[in-house]
mmCIF file of C-alpha atoms in Angstrom:
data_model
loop_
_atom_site.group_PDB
_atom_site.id
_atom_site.type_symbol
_atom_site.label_atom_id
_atom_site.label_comp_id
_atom_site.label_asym_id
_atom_site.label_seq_id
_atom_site.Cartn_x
_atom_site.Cartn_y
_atom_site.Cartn_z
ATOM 1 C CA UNK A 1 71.080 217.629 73.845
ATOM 2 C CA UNK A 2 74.152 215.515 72.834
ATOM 3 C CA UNK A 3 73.768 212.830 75.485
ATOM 4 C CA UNK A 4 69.681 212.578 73.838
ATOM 5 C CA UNK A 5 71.914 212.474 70.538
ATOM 6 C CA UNK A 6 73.927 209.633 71.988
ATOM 7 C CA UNK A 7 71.282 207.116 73.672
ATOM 8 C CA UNK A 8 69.608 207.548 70.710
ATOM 9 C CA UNK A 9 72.379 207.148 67.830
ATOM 10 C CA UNK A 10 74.558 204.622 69.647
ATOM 11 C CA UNK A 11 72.674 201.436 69.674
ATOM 12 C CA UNK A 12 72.232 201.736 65.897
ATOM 13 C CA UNK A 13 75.854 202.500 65.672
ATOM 14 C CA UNK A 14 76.648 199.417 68.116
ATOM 15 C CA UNK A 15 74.460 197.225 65.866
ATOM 16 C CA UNK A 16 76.749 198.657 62.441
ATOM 17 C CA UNK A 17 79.541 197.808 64.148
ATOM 18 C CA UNK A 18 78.947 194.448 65.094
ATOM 19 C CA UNK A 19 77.772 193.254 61.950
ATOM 20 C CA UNK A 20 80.618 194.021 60.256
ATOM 21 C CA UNK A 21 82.629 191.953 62.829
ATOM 22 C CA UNK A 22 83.442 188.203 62.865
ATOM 23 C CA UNK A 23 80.253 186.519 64.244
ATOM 24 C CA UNK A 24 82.562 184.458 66.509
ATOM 25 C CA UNK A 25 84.858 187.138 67.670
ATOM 26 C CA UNK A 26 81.736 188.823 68.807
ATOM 27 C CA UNK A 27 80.361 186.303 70.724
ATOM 28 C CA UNK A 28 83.703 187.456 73.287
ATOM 29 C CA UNK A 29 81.563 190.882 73.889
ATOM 30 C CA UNK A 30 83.715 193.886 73.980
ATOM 31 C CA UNK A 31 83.081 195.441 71.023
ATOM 32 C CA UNK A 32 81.203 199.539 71.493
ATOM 33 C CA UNK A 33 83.140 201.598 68.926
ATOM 34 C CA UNK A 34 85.106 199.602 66.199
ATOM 35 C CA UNK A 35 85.022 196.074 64.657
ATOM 36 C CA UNK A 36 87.988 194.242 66.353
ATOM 37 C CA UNK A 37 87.661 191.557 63.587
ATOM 38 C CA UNK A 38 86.678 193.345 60.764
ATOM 39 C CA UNK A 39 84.729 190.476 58.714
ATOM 40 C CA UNK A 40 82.051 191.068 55.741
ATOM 41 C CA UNK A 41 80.919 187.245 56.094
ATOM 42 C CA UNK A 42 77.731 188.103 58.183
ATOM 43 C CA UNK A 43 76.574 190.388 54.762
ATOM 44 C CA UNK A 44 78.028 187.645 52.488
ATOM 45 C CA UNK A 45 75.647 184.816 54.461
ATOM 46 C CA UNK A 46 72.601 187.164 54.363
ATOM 47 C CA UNK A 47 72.556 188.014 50.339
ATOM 48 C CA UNK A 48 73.020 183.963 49.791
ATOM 49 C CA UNK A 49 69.874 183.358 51.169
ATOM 50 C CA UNK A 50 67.538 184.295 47.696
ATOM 51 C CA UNK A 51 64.573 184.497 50.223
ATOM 52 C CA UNK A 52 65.942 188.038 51.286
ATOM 53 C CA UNK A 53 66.692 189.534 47.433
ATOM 54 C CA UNK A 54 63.315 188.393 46.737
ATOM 55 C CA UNK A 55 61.400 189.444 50.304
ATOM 56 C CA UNK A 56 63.420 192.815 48.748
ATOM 57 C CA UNK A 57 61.836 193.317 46.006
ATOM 58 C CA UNK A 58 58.583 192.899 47.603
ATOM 59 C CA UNK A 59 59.425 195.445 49.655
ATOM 60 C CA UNK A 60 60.459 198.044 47.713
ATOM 61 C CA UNK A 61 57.389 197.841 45.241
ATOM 62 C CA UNK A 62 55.150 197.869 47.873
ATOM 63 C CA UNK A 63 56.645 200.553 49.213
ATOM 64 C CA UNK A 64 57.235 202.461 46.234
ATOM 65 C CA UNK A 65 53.426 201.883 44.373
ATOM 66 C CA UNK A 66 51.778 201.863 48.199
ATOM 67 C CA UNK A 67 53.732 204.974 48.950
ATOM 68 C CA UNK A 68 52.632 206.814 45.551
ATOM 69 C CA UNK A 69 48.774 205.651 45.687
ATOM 70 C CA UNK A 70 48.349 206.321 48.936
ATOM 71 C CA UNK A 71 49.662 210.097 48.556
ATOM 72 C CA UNK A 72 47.725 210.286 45.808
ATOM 73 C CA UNK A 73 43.997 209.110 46.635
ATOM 74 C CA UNK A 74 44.342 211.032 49.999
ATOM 75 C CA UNK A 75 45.421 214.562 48.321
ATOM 76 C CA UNK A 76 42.273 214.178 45.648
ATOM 77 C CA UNK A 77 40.110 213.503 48.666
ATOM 78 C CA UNK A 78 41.568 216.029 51.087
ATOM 79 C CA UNK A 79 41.131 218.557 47.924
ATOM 80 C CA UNK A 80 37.609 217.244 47.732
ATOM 81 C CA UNK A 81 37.303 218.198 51.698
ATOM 82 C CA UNK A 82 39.220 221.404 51.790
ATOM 83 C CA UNK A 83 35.979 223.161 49.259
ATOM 84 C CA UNK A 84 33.660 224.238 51.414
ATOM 85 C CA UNK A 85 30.807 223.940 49.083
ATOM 86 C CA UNK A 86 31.151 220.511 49.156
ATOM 87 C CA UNK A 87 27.615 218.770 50.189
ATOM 88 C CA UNK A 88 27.487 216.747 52.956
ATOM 89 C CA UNK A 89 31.140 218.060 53.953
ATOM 90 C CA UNK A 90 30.757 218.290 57.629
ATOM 91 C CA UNK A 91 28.893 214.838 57.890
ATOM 92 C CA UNK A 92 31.973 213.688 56.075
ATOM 93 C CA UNK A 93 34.121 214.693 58.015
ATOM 94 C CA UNK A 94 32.342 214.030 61.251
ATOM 95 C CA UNK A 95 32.574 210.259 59.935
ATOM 96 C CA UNK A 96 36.026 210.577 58.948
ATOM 97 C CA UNK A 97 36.785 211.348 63.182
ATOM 98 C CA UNK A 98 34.952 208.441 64.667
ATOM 99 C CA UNK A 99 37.310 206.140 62.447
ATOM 100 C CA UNK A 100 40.508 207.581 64.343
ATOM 101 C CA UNK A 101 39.134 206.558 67.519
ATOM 102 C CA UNK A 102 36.795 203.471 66.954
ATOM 103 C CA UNK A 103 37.997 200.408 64.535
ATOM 104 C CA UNK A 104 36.310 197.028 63.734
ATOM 105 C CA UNK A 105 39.322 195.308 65.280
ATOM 106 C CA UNK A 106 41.182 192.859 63.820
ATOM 107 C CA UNK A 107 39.433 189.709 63.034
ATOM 108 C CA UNK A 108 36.427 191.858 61.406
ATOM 109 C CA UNK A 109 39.013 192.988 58.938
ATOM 110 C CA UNK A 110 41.016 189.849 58.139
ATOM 111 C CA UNK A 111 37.139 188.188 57.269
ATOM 112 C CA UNK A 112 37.056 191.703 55.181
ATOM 113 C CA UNK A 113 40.153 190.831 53.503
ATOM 114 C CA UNK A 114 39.851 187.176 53.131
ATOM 115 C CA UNK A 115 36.136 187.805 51.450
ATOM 116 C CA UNK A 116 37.623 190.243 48.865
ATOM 117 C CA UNK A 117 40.134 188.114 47.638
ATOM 118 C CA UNK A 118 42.951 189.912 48.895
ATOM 119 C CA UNK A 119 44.586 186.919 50.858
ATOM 120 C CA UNK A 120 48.034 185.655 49.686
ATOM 121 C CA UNK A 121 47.829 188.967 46.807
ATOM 122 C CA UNK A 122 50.164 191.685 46.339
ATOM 123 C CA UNK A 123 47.136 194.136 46.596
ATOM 124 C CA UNK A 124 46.870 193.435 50.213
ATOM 125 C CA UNK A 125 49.757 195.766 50.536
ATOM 126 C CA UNK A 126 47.965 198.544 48.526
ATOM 127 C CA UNK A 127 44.101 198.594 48.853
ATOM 128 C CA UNK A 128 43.275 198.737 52.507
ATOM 129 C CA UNK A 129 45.573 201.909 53.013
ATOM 130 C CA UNK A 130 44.884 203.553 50.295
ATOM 131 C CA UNK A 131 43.433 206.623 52.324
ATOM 132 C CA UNK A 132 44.426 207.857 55.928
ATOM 133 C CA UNK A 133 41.909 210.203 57.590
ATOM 134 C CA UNK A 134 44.640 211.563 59.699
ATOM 135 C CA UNK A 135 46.652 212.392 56.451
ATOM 136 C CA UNK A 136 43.512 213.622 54.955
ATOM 137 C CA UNK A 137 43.652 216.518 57.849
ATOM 138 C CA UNK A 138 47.295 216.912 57.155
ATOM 139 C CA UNK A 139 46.620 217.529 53.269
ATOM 140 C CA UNK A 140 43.607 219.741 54.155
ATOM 141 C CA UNK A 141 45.016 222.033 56.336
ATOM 142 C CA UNK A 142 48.168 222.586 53.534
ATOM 143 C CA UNK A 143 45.794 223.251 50.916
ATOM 144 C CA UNK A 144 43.263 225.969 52.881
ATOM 145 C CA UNK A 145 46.794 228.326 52.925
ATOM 146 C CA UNK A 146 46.717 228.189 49.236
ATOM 147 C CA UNK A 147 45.610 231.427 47.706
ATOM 148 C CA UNK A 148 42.390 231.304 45.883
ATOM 149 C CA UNK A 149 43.977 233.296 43.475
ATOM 150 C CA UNK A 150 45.728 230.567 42.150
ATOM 151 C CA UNK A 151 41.814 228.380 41.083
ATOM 152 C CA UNK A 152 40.178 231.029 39.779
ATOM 153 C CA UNK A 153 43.138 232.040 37.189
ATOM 154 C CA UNK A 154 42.771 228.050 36.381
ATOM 155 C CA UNK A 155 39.443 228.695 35.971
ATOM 156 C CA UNK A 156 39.507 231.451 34.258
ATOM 157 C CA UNK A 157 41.471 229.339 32.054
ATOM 158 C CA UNK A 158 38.850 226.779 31.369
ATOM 159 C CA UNK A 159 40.463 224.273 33.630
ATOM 160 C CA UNK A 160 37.906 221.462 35.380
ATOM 161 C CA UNK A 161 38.353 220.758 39.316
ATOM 162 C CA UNK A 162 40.709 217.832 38.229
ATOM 163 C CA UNK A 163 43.258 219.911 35.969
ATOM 164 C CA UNK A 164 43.293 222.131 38.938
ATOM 165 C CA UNK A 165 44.084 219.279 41.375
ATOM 166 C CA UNK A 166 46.740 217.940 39.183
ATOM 167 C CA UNK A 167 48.000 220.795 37.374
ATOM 168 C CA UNK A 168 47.842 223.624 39.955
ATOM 169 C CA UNK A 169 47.372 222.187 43.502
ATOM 170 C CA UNK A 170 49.748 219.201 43.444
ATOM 171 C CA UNK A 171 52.489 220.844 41.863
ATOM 172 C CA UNK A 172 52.735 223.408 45.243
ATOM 173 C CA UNK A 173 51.788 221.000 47.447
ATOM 174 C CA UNK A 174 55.568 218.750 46.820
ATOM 175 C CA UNK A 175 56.525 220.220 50.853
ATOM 176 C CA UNK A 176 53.207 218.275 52.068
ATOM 177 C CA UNK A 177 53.402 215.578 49.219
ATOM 178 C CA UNK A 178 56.974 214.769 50.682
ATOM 179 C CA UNK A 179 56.143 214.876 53.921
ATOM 180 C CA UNK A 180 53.301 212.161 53.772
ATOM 181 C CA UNK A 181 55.291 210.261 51.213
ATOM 182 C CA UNK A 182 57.627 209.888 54.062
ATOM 183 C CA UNK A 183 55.646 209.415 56.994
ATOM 184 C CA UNK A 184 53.797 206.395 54.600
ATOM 185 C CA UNK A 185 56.849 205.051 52.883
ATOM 186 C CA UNK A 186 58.454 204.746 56.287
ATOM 187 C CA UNK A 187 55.524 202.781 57.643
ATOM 188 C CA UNK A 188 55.103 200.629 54.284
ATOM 189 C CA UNK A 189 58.845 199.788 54.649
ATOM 190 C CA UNK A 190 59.171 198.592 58.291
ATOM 191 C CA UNK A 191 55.278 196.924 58.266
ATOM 192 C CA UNK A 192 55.614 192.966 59.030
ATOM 193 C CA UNK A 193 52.320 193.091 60.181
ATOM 194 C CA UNK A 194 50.599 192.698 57.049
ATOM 195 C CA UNK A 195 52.953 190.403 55.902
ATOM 196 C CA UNK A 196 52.663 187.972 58.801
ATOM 197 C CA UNK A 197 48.585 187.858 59.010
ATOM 198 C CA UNK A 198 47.225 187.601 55.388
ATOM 199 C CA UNK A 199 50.521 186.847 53.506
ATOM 200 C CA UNK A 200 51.223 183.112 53.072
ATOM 201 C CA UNK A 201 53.265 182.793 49.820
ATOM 202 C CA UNK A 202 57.428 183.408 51.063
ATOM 203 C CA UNK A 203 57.283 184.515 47.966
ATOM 204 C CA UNK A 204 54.738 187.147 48.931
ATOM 205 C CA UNK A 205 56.784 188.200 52.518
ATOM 206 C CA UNK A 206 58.647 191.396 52.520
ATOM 207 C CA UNK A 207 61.501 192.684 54.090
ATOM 208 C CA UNK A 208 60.180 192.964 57.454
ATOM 209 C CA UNK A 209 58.449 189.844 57.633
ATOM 210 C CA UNK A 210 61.623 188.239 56.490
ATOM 211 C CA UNK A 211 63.338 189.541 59.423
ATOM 212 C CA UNK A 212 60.635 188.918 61.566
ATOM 213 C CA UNK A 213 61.530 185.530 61.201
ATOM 214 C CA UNK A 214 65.127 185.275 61.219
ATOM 215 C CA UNK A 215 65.259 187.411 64.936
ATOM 216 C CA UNK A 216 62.746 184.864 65.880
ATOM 217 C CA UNK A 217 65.178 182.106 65.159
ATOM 218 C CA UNK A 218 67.192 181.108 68.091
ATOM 219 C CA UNK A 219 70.259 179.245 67.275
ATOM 220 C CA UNK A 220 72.485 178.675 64.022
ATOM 221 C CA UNK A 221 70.528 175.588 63.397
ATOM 222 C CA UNK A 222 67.228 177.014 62.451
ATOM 223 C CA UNK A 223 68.944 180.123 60.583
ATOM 224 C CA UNK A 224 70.717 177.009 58.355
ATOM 225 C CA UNK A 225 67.249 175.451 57.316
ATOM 226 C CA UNK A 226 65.945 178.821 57.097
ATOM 227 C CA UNK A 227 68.477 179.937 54.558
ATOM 228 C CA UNK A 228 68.565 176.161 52.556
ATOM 229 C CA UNK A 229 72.547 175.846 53.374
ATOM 230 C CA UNK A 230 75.541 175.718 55.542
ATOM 231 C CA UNK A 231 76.257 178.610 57.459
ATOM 232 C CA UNK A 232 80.935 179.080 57.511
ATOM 233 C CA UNK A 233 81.953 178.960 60.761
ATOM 234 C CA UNK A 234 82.904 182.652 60.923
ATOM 235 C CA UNK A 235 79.544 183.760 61.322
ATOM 236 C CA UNK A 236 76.685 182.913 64.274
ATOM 237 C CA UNK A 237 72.548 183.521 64.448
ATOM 238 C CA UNK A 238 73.627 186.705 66.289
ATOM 239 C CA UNK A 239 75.738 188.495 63.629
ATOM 240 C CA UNK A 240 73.319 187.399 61.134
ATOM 241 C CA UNK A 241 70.133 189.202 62.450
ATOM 242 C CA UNK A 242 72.665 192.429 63.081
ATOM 243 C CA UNK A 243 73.866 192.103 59.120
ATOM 244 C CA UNK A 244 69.803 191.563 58.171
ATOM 245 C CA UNK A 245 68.794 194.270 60.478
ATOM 246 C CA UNK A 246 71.335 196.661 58.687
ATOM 247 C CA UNK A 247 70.198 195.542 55.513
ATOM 248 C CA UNK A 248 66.501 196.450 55.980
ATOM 249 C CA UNK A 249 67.304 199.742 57.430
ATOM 250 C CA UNK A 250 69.443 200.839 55.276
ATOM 251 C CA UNK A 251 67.279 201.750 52.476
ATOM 252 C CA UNK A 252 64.838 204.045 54.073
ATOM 253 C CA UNK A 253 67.933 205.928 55.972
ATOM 254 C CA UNK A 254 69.321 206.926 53.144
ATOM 255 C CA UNK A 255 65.919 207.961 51.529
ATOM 256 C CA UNK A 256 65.417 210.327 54.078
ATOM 257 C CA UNK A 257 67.832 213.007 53.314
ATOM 258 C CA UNK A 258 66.482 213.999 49.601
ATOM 259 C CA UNK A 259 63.189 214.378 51.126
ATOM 260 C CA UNK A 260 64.382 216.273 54.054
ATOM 261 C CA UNK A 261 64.858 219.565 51.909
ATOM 262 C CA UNK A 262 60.744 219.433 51.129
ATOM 263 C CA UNK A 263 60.266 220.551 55.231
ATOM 264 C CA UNK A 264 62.283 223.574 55.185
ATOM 265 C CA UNK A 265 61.161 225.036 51.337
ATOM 266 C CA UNK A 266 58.472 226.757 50.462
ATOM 267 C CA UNK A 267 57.399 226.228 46.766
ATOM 268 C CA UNK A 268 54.550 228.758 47.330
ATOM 269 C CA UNK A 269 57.201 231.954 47.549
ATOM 270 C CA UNK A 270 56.162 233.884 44.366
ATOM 271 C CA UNK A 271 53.675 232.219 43.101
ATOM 272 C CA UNK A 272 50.723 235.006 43.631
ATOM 273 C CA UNK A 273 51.579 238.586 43.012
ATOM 274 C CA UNK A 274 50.055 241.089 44.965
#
């Protein structure tokens, strides 16, 4: 178990530790535990570049309205799914299967994309994965170990389907809400896909994408005219994808920890008596 622990910890730790070492020091090799030239020139070169605080930004508010749409659309649907006196439910859901196995591909569903107007838009980001069928069975199979008991005493209380979705189900759902929020905010943070195929606009690009194309670079040279300016001598193209790589990555690691508590507690302990 430790040595899995270490092949699978140390090459993020080796890519920590040379980014926070002088980009020509490095170039020596030698380095596996500490920086031998401890240098935060490599972070200073990557936060000049406005392309990256902006490609940010994008980022995070596609991750952070994708993230909250997505979650949201799928658990009304999966709710939707989960009755079974819904009409048509097994057709449905029969439908809902043959789209985990068979796609239109990709050209199919750029000419879908470029026809609505989505092209060079934010909304690209948001629209096309607003719903998941594999989440949809997630959220389904979570909300058929609810107790009925909980509905009908909303019912009881004059509450529609809707004010029982929002104001009964999704509050005890938050261990299942979490868990797709992270599994979707993950992918919605690391996508350069998306970014690279319909996105146009730099302005548009996020994180990923941005990245994308600096590891692509290969030499100082192009990393100057990719950044607008001159790149100090303390630093190479090498140290600067580590210090971007770190950058990106960050984020989302330390995200993962306040939603890790939503795995391992129950929010449905004492809600139905008897």
């Amino acid at each position: 178990m430790l040595a899995i622990c270490f092949i699978t910890l140390y090459p993020i730790w080796y890519v920590l530790v040379n980014s926070f070492n002088d980009g020509q020091d490095a170039m020596r090799g030698g380095i596996y535990w500490w920086p031998r030239a401890f240098s935060m020139d490599n972070y200073v070169e990557v936060f000049k570049n406005p392309g990256i605080m902006t490609a940010m930004g994008v980022t995070v508010a596609k991750t952070l309205v994708g993230t909250a749409a997505h979650v949201f659309f799928t658990a009304m649907v999966a709710y939707a799914f989960s009755q079974r006196e819904l009409i048509g439910r097994n057709i449905y859901l029969l439908m809902g299967t043959f789209t985990l196995f068979f796609s239109g591909g990709l050209i199919p569903f750029y000419l879908l994309i470029r026809d609505l107007g989505m092209l060079d838009n934010f909304m690209v980001y948001i629209i096309p994965f607003l719903f998941s069928f594999f989440d949809l069975i997630i959220f389904m199979s979570f909300f058929r170990e609810i107790p009925g008991a909980l509905k009908e005493a909303a019912k009881i209380d004059g509450a529609n389907d809707f004010s029982i979705f929002t104001r009964v189900i999704i509050p005890v759902s938050m261990p299942v809400i979490a868990t797709i929020s992270l599994f979707h905010g993950v992918w919605q943070w690391n996508d350069y896909f998306v970014g690279m195929i319909y996105i146009n606009n730099m302005d548009l690009q996020p994180i990923q994408t941005f990245l994308f194309r600096v590891v692509a670079q290969s030499s100082s040279s192009q990393i100057v005219a990719a950044a607008g300016g001159g790149v100090d001598r303390t630093v190479t193209s090498q140290s600067i994808k580590l210090a971007t790589m770190v950058v990106t990555t960050a984020p989302i690691v330390f995200a993962y920890p306040f939603l890790q508590k939503y795995f391992v507690k129950g929010l449905m302990i004492g809600s139905v008596k008897g």
